[in-house]
mmCIF file of C-alpha atoms in Angstrom:
data_model
loop_
_atom_site.group_PDB
_atom_site.id
_atom_site.type_symbol
_atom_site.label_atom_id
_atom_site.label_comp_id
_atom_site.label_asym_id
_atom_site.label_seq_id
_atom_site.Cartn_x
_atom_site.Cartn_y
_atom_site.Cartn_z
ATOM 1 C CA MET P 1 -50.281 42.472 102.690
ATOM 2 C CA ALA P 2 -50.474 42.403 98.936
ATOM 3 C CA THR P 3 -48.022 40.210 96.948
ATOM 4 C CA TYR P 4 -46.877 40.658 93.348
ATOM 5 C CA ASN P 5 -45.493 38.108 90.860
ATOM 6 C CA LYS P 6 -42.323 39.153 89.078
ATOM 7 C CA ARG P 7 -42.667 39.523 85.294
ATOM 8 C CA GLY P 8 -41.974 36.196 83.628
ATOM 9 C CA TYR P 9 -42.249 34.286 86.817
ATOM 10 C CA LYS P 10 -44.111 30.990 86.719
ATOM 11 C CA ALA P 11 -45.129 29.084 89.730
ATOM 12 C CA PRO P 12 -43.585 25.628 89.952
ATOM 13 C CA LYS P 13 -45.833 22.811 88.869
ATOM 14 C CA PRO P 14 -46.945 20.309 91.379
ATOM 15 C CA GLU P 15 -44.813 17.154 91.614
ATOM 16 C CA ALA P 16 -47.634 14.997 90.348
ATOM 17 C CA GLU P 17 -47.951 17.088 87.179
ATOM 18 C CA LYS P 18 -44.185 16.761 86.532
ATOM 19 C CA THR P 19 -44.421 13.008 86.793
ATOM 20 C CA GLU P 20 -47.375 12.959 84.438
ATOM 21 C CA ASN P 21 -45.491 15.074 81.861
ATOM 22 C CA LEU P 22 -42.452 12.779 82.004
ATOM 23 C CA ASP P 23 -44.698 9.811 81.389
ATOM 24 C CA ASN P 24 -46.190 11.594 78.373
ATOM 25 C CA VAL P 25 -42.710 12.306 76.937
ATOM 26 C CA ALA P 26 -41.695 8.685 77.412
ATOM 27 C CA ASP P 27 -44.885 7.560 75.670
ATOM 28 C CA LEU P 28 -44.200 10.013 72.806
ATOM 29 C CA GLU P 29 -40.613 8.790 72.387
ATOM 30 C CA GLN P 30 -41.813 5.192 72.327
ATOM 31 C CA GLU P 31 -44.406 6.125 69.715
ATOM 32 C CA VAL P 32 -41.754 7.816 67.560
ATOM 33 C CA LEU P 33 -39.514 4.766 67.820
ATOM 34 C CA VAL P 34 -42.352 2.504 66.763
ATOM 35 C CA ASP P 35 -43.270 4.764 63.870
ATOM 36 C CA GLU P 36 -39.643 4.928 62.727
ATOM 37 C CA LYS P 37 -39.296 1.171 62.887
ATOM 38 C CA ASP P 38 -42.337 0.718 60.684
ATOM 39 C CA SER P 39 -41.474 3.531 58.200
ATOM 40 C CA THR P 40 -40.515 2.954 54.553
ATOM 41 C CA THR P 41 -37.378 5.039 55.016
ATOM 42 C CA ALA P 42 -36.147 2.772 57.765
ATOM 43 C CA THR P 43 -36.810 -0.249 55.585
ATOM 44 C CA VAL P 44 -34.785 1.274 52.738
ATOM 45 C CA PHE P 45 -31.837 2.087 54.991
ATOM 46 C CA ASN P 46 -31.903 -1.387 56.469
ATOM 47 C CA ALA P 47 -31.861 -2.857 52.953
ATOM 48 C CA LEU P 48 -28.952 -0.603 51.995
ATOM 49 C CA ASP P 49 -27.021 -1.694 55.049
ATOM 50 C CA GLU P 50 -27.633 -5.324 54.177
ATOM 51 C CA THR P 51 -26.537 -4.756 50.558
ATOM 52 C CA ALA P 52 -23.414 -2.909 51.704
ATOM 53 C CA ASN P 53 -22.503 -5.781 53.982
ATOM 54 C CA LYS P 54 -22.941 -8.281 51.147
ATOM 55 C CA THR P 55 -20.821 -6.094 48.826
ATOM 56 C CA GLU P 56 -18.047 -5.867 51.403
ATOM 57 C CA GLU P 57 -18.129 -9.642 51.820
ATOM 58 C CA TRP P 58 -17.934 -10.153 48.029
ATOM 59 C CA VAL P 59 -15.033 -7.697 47.656
ATOM 60 C CA ALA P 60 -13.146 -9.387 50.479
ATOM 61 C CA LYS P 61 -13.761 -12.814 48.979
ATOM 62 C CA ASN P 62 -12.726 -11.788 45.418
ATOM 63 C CA GLN P 63 -10.000 -9.292 46.282
ATOM 64 C CA ASN P 64 -7.283 -11.181 44.413
ATOM 65 C CA ILE P 65 -9.357 -11.355 41.243
ATOM 66 C CA ILE P 66 -10.199 -7.647 41.397
ATOM 67 C CA LEU P 67 -6.559 -6.714 41.904
ATOM 68 C CA SER P 68 -5.552 -8.928 38.965
ATOM 69 C CA VAL P 69 -8.087 -7.274 36.651
ATOM 70 C CA VAL P 70 -7.071 -3.765 37.709
ATOM 71 C CA GLY P 71 -3.413 -4.675 37.342
ATOM 72 C CA GLY P 72 -4.075 -6.111 33.882
ATOM 73 C CA ILE P 73 -5.788 -2.933 32.737
ATOM 74 C CA ALA P 74 -2.891 -0.874 34.069
ATOM 75 C CA LEU P 75 -0.427 -3.030 32.131
ATOM 76 C CA VAL P 76 -2.401 -2.626 28.898
ATOM 77 C CA VAL P 77 -2.511 1.157 29.280
ATOM 78 C CA ALA P 78 1.177 1.323 30.149
ATOM 79 C CA GLY P 79 2.020 -0.927 27.206
ATOM 80 C CA TYR P 80 0.052 1.258 24.818
ATOM 81 C CA LEU P 81 1.814 4.406 26.050
ATOM 82 C CA MET P 82 5.230 2.754 25.790
ATOM 83 C CA TYR P 83 4.436 1.477 22.289
ATOM 84 C CA ASN P 84 3.490 4.972 21.129
ATOM 85 C CA LYS P 85 6.514 6.577 22.757
ATOM 86 C CA PHE P 86 9.254 4.139 21.765
ATOM 87 C CA ILE P 87 7.947 2.511 18.583
ATOM 88 C CA VAL P 88 5.212 4.487 16.815
ATOM 89 C CA THR P 89 6.637 7.989 17.280
ATOM 90 C CA PRO P 90 10.214 7.145 16.199
ATOM 91 C CA SER P 91 8.816 5.149 13.277
ATOM 92 C CA GLU P 92 6.651 8.096 12.233
ATOM 93 C CA ASN P 93 9.651 10.433 12.405
ATOM 94 C CA GLU P 94 11.820 8.127 10.315
ATOM 95 C CA ALA P 95 9.058 7.565 7.779
ATOM 96 C CA ALA P 96 8.406 11.308 7.490
ATOM 97 C CA GLY P 97 11.968 11.934 6.323
ATOM 98 C CA ASP P 98 11.754 9.205 3.692
ATOM 99 C CA MET P 99 8.280 10.352 2.611
ATOM 100 C CA TYR P 100 9.571 13.831 1.860
ATOM 101 C CA GLN P 101 12.087 12.501 -0.682
ATOM 102 C CA ALA P 102 9.621 10.038 -2.229
ATOM 103 C CA GLN P 103 6.964 12.750 -2.589
ATOM 104 C CA LYS P 104 9.572 15.000 -4.191
ATOM 105 C CA TYR P 105 10.270 12.338 -6.841
ATOM 106 C CA PHE P 106 6.539 11.886 -7.364
ATOM 107 C CA GLN P 107 5.917 15.593 -7.942
ATOM 108 C CA GLN P 108 8.892 15.810 -10.310
ATOM 109 C CA ALA P 109 7.422 12.877 -12.252
ATOM 110 C CA VAL P 110 4.052 14.643 -12.530
ATOM 111 C CA ASP P 111 5.811 17.780 -13.818
ATOM 112 C CA ALA P 112 8.196 15.925 -16.168
ATOM 113 C CA GLN P 113 8.026 16.857 -19.846
ATOM 114 C CA THR P 114 9.005 13.484 -21.330
ATOM 115 C CA PRO P 115 7.542 10.020 -20.725
ATOM 116 C CA LYS P 116 11.006 8.555 -20.104
ATOM 117 C CA ALA P 117 11.792 11.053 -17.352
ATOM 118 C CA ASN P 118 8.283 10.590 -16.027
ATOM 119 C CA ASP P 119 8.667 6.808 -15.705
ATOM 120 C CA SER P 120 12.144 7.070 -14.194
ATOM 121 C CA LEU P 121 10.989 9.460 -11.482
ATOM 122 C CA PHE P 122 7.893 7.401 -10.653
ATOM 123 C CA ASN P 123 10.152 4.368 -10.203
ATOM 124 C CA LEU P 124 12.397 6.354 -7.869
ATOM 125 C CA ALA P 125 9.312 7.406 -5.910
ATOM 126 C CA LEU P 126 8.297 3.771 -5.600
ATOM 127 C CA ASN P 127 11.683 2.207 -4.871
ATOM 128 C CA GLY P 128 13.634 5.042 -3.262
ATOM 129 C CA GLY P 129 16.840 6.935 -3.962
ATOM 130 C CA GLU P 130 19.571 9.008 -2.349
ATOM 131 C CA GLY P 131 19.614 6.696 0.652
ATOM 132 C CA LYS P 132 15.876 7.147 1.295
ATOM 133 C CA GLN P 133 13.100 4.564 1.135
ATOM 134 C CA GLY P 134 10.476 4.726 -1.580
ATOM 135 C CA PHE P 135 6.736 4.379 -1.104
ATOM 136 C CA LEU P 136 6.824 0.577 -1.257
ATOM 137 C CA ASP P 137 9.335 0.208 1.589
ATOM 138 C CA ILE P 138 7.675 2.935 3.631
ATOM 139 C CA ALA P 139 4.337 1.118 3.389
ATOM 140 C CA LYS P 140 5.994 -2.184 4.324
ATOM 141 C CA ASN P 141 8.370 -1.042 7.062
ATOM 142 C CA HIS P 142 6.109 1.533 8.668
ATOM 143 C CA SER P 143 2.826 -0.330 8.568
ATOM 144 C CA GLY P 144 0.326 1.074 11.055
ATOM 145 C CA THR P 145 1.660 4.614 10.852
ATOM 146 C CA ASP P 146 0.097 7.559 9.017
ATOM 147 C CA ALA P 147 3.094 7.686 6.678
ATOM 148 C CA GLY P 148 2.812 3.976 5.896
ATOM 149 C CA ASN P 149 -0.875 4.379 5.051
ATOM 150 C CA LEU P 150 -0.278 7.421 2.844
ATOM 151 C CA ALA P 151 2.501 5.550 1.040
ATOM 152 C CA HIS P 152 -0.118 3.097 -0.267
ATOM 153 C CA TYR P 153 -1.980 5.992 -1.901
ATOM 154 C CA TYR P 154 1.110 7.408 -3.597
ATOM 155 C CA ALA P 155 2.281 3.955 -4.675
ATOM 156 C CA GLY P 156 -1.112 3.288 -6.256
ATOM 157 C CA MET P 157 -1.067 6.561 -8.168
ATOM 158 C CA ALA P 158 2.525 5.937 -9.311
ATOM 159 C CA TYR P 159 1.620 2.461 -10.589
ATOM 160 C CA LEU P 160 -1.398 3.944 -12.376
ATOM 161 C CA ASN P 161 0.888 6.363 -14.233
ATOM 162 C CA LEU P 162 3.299 3.529 -15.024
ATOM 163 C CA LYS P 163 0.373 1.583 -16.548
ATOM 164 C CA GLN P 164 0.736 -1.223 -14.011
ATOM 165 C CA TYR P 165 -2.948 -1.245 -13.309
ATOM 166 C CA GLN P 166 -3.431 -4.321 -11.115
ATOM 167 C CA LYS P 167 -0.630 -3.152 -8.807
ATOM 168 C CA ALA P 168 -2.333 0.236 -8.672
ATOM 169 C CA ILE P 169 -5.593 -1.409 -7.576
ATOM 170 C CA ASP P 170 -3.825 -3.484 -4.920
ATOM 171 C CA GLU P 171 -2.074 -0.461 -3.397
ATOM 172 C CA LEU P 172 -5.119 1.817 -3.459
ATOM 173 C CA ASP P 173 -7.209 -0.914 -1.837
ATOM 174 C CA GLN P 174 -4.918 -0.770 1.210
ATOM 175 C CA PHE P 175 -5.196 3.001 1.574
ATOM 176 C CA LYS P 176 -7.660 4.128 4.261
ATOM 177 C CA THR P 177 -8.637 7.707 5.016
ATOM 178 C CA ASN P 178 -11.393 9.849 6.487
ATOM 179 C CA GLU P 179 -10.330 12.853 4.409
ATOM 180 C CA ALA P 180 -13.255 13.122 2.001
ATOM 181 C CA PHE P 181 -11.549 14.668 -1.048
ATOM 182 C CA THR P 182 -8.551 12.309 -1.091
ATOM 183 C CA LYS P 183 -10.848 9.338 -0.500
ATOM 184 C CA ALA P 184 -12.932 10.244 -3.564
ATOM 185 C CA VAL P 185 -9.799 10.612 -5.722
ATOM 186 C CA ALA P 186 -8.444 7.228 -4.579
ATOM 187 C CA ILE P 187 -11.740 5.478 -5.322
ATOM 188 C CA GLY P 188 -11.962 7.141 -8.732
ATOM 189 C CA ALA P 189 -8.358 6.180 -9.545
ATOM 190 C CA THR P 190 -9.268 2.565 -8.806
ATOM 191 C CA GLY P 191 -12.069 2.963 -11.345
ATOM 192 C CA ASP P 192 -9.538 4.264 -13.886
ATOM 193 C CA ALA P 193 -7.345 1.205 -13.324
ATOM 194 C CA TYR P 194 -10.278 -1.151 -13.906
ATOM 195 C CA ALA P 195 -11.243 0.784 -17.037
ATOM 196 C CA GLU P 196 -7.714 0.364 -18.408
ATOM 197 C CA LEU P 197 -7.978 -3.376 -17.729
ATOM 198 C CA ASN P 198 -11.206 -3.385 -19.799
ATOM 199 C CA LYS P 199 -13.273 -4.265 -16.753
ATOM 200 C CA ALA P 200 -16.036 -1.752 -17.395
ATOM 201 C CA GLU P 201 -18.511 -3.089 -14.843
ATOM 202 C CA GLN P 202 -16.006 -2.740 -12.023
ATOM 203 C CA ALA P 203 -14.913 0.653 -13.336
ATOM 204 C CA LEU P 204 -18.525 1.897 -13.335
ATOM 205 C CA GLU P 205 -19.011 0.670 -9.773
ATOM 206 C CA PHE P 206 -16.007 2.642 -8.533
ATOM 207 C CA TYR P 207 -16.872 5.782 -10.524
ATOM 208 C CA ILE P 208 -20.336 5.881 -8.964
ATOM 209 C CA LYS P 209 -18.865 5.252 -5.517
ATOM 210 C CA ALA P 210 -16.330 8.050 -6.018
ATOM 211 C CA ALA P 211 -18.990 10.507 -7.206
ATOM 212 C CA GLU P 212 -21.212 9.769 -4.213
ATOM 213 C CA SER P 213 -18.520 9.583 -1.513
ATOM 214 C CA ASN P 214 -18.033 13.346 -1.293
ATOM 215 C CA LYS P 215 -20.329 15.733 -3.128
ATOM 216 C CA ASN P 216 -18.265 18.719 -4.323
ATOM 217 C CA ASP P 217 -17.770 20.801 -7.463
ATOM 218 C CA VAL P 218 -14.482 19.141 -8.465
ATOM 219 C CA THR P 219 -14.486 15.370 -8.044
ATOM 220 C CA THR P 220 -18.231 14.753 -8.278
ATOM 221 C CA PRO P 221 -18.772 15.995 -11.865
ATOM 222 C CA ARG P 222 -15.501 14.371 -12.956
ATOM 223 C CA PHE P 223 -16.568 10.913 -11.845
ATOM 224 C CA LEU P 224 -20.183 11.395 -12.883
ATOM 225 C CA LEU P 225 -18.887 12.052 -16.397
ATOM 226 C CA LYS P 226 -16.738 8.919 -16.329
ATOM 227 C CA ALA P 227 -19.656 6.929 -14.921
ATOM 228 C CA GLY P 228 -21.920 8.184 -17.722
ATOM 229 C CA GLN P 229 -19.381 7.419 -20.448
ATOM 230 C CA THR P 230 -18.753 3.932 -19.037
ATOM 231 C CA ALA P 231 -22.477 3.281 -18.758
ATOM 232 C CA LEU P 232 -22.847 4.204 -22.447
ATOM 233 C CA THR P 233 -20.179 1.670 -23.447
ATOM 234 C CA LEU P 234 -22.100 -0.958 -21.477
ATOM 235 C CA GLY P 235 -25.354 -0.055 -23.247
ATOM 236 C CA LYS P 236 -26.892 1.318 -20.061
ATOM 237 C CA LYS P 237 -28.364 4.456 -21.608
ATOM 238 C CA ALA P 238 -30.853 5.153 -18.835
ATOM 239 C CA ASP P 239 -28.064 5.136 -16.249
ATOM 240 C CA ALA P 240 -25.840 7.261 -18.475
ATOM 241 C CA LEU P 241 -28.641 9.797 -18.925
ATOM 242 C CA LYS P 242 -29.071 10.017 -15.147
ATOM 243 C CA TYR P 243 -25.387 10.785 -14.583
ATOM 244 C CA PHE P 244 -25.178 13.311 -17.443
ATOM 245 C CA THR P 245 -28.366 15.040 -16.300
ATOM 246 C CA ASP P 246 -26.961 15.312 -12.766
ATOM 247 C CA ILE P 247 -23.976 17.222 -14.187
ATOM 248 C CA LYS P 248 -26.231 19.444 -16.289
ATOM 249 C CA ASP P 249 -28.572 20.313 -13.422
ATOM 250 C CA ASN P 250 -26.183 20.560 -10.490
ATOM 251 C CA TYR P 251 -22.672 21.195 -11.825
ATOM 252 C CA ASP P 252 -23.296 23.413 -14.828
ATOM 253 C CA ASN P 253 -20.196 25.544 -14.088
ATOM 254 C CA SER P 254 -17.799 22.606 -14.089
ATOM 255 C CA PRO P 255 -15.517 21.774 -17.067
ATOM 256 C CA GLU P 256 -17.416 18.487 -17.438
ATOM 257 C CA ALA P 257 -20.588 20.434 -18.247
ATOM 258 C CA GLN P 258 -19.151 22.054 -21.384
ATOM 259 C CA ASN P 259 -20.348 19.383 -23.839
ATOM 260 C CA ILE P 260 -22.945 17.785 -21.609
ATOM 261 C CA GLU P 261 -25.866 18.543 -23.939
ATOM 262 C CA ALA P 262 -24.349 16.339 -26.651
ATOM 263 C CA LEU P 263 -23.829 13.503 -24.187
ATOM 264 C CA VAL P 264 -27.394 13.860 -22.912
ATOM 265 C CA GLY P 265 -28.589 13.554 -26.525
ATOM 266 C CA MET P 266 -26.540 10.381 -27.018
ATOM 267 C CA ALA P 267 -28.053 8.812 -23.903
ATOM 268 C CA GLN P 268 -31.683 9.612 -24.793
#
């Protein structure tokens, strides 16, 4: 009688063949284990494990030191935030109110029609009035604030107008800013103070510095002109010619360029 195998049916393998296959699998697994043991990847992971263990040991050993450092940093940050909240901000607010009155006196002095009124108002700007601090006290009592820094600038300009030139230099020297235009004006004003003290060499140094600190169509030709005129008084014609020529070539639309040809002729 004929027999038929069902589709997909496979006859069972002999017991000996099964045993042989199991032995082959065991050999293959052993081979894989050996290969893994000798692989670069395994070496790397073993090294990482060893490093991690050493790190954990170090952290455990130095835990108190680490906590102290972290705690110290936290205290510094907290102290800085508290300082800004309870000292700097209130100081800025107080200084701002006083600055408004002092700046008002300063502007009135600039606009004054008579020298007497001019001097009186500049003194009020410096020393205060109407229960408000002047620039000098603001700079002293609010040191480290923006208002205190700006007070040095205004105090220097007030002293310059009052013809107290060394005081003007001292105040302007303490003024620091990243605002390019104001920085150039402050440097140039220091040059003016030295010029009034008949210290032409120092004046020339500051005029050049002011002209180069921020190239623009307002302050640059102004201080180039002053640098050229000061260089002429010092007998430095070549330097004077350079500054005058710079105005002629690059700032010909500025007020300083109006009579620049005559000055160029004097320097040649």
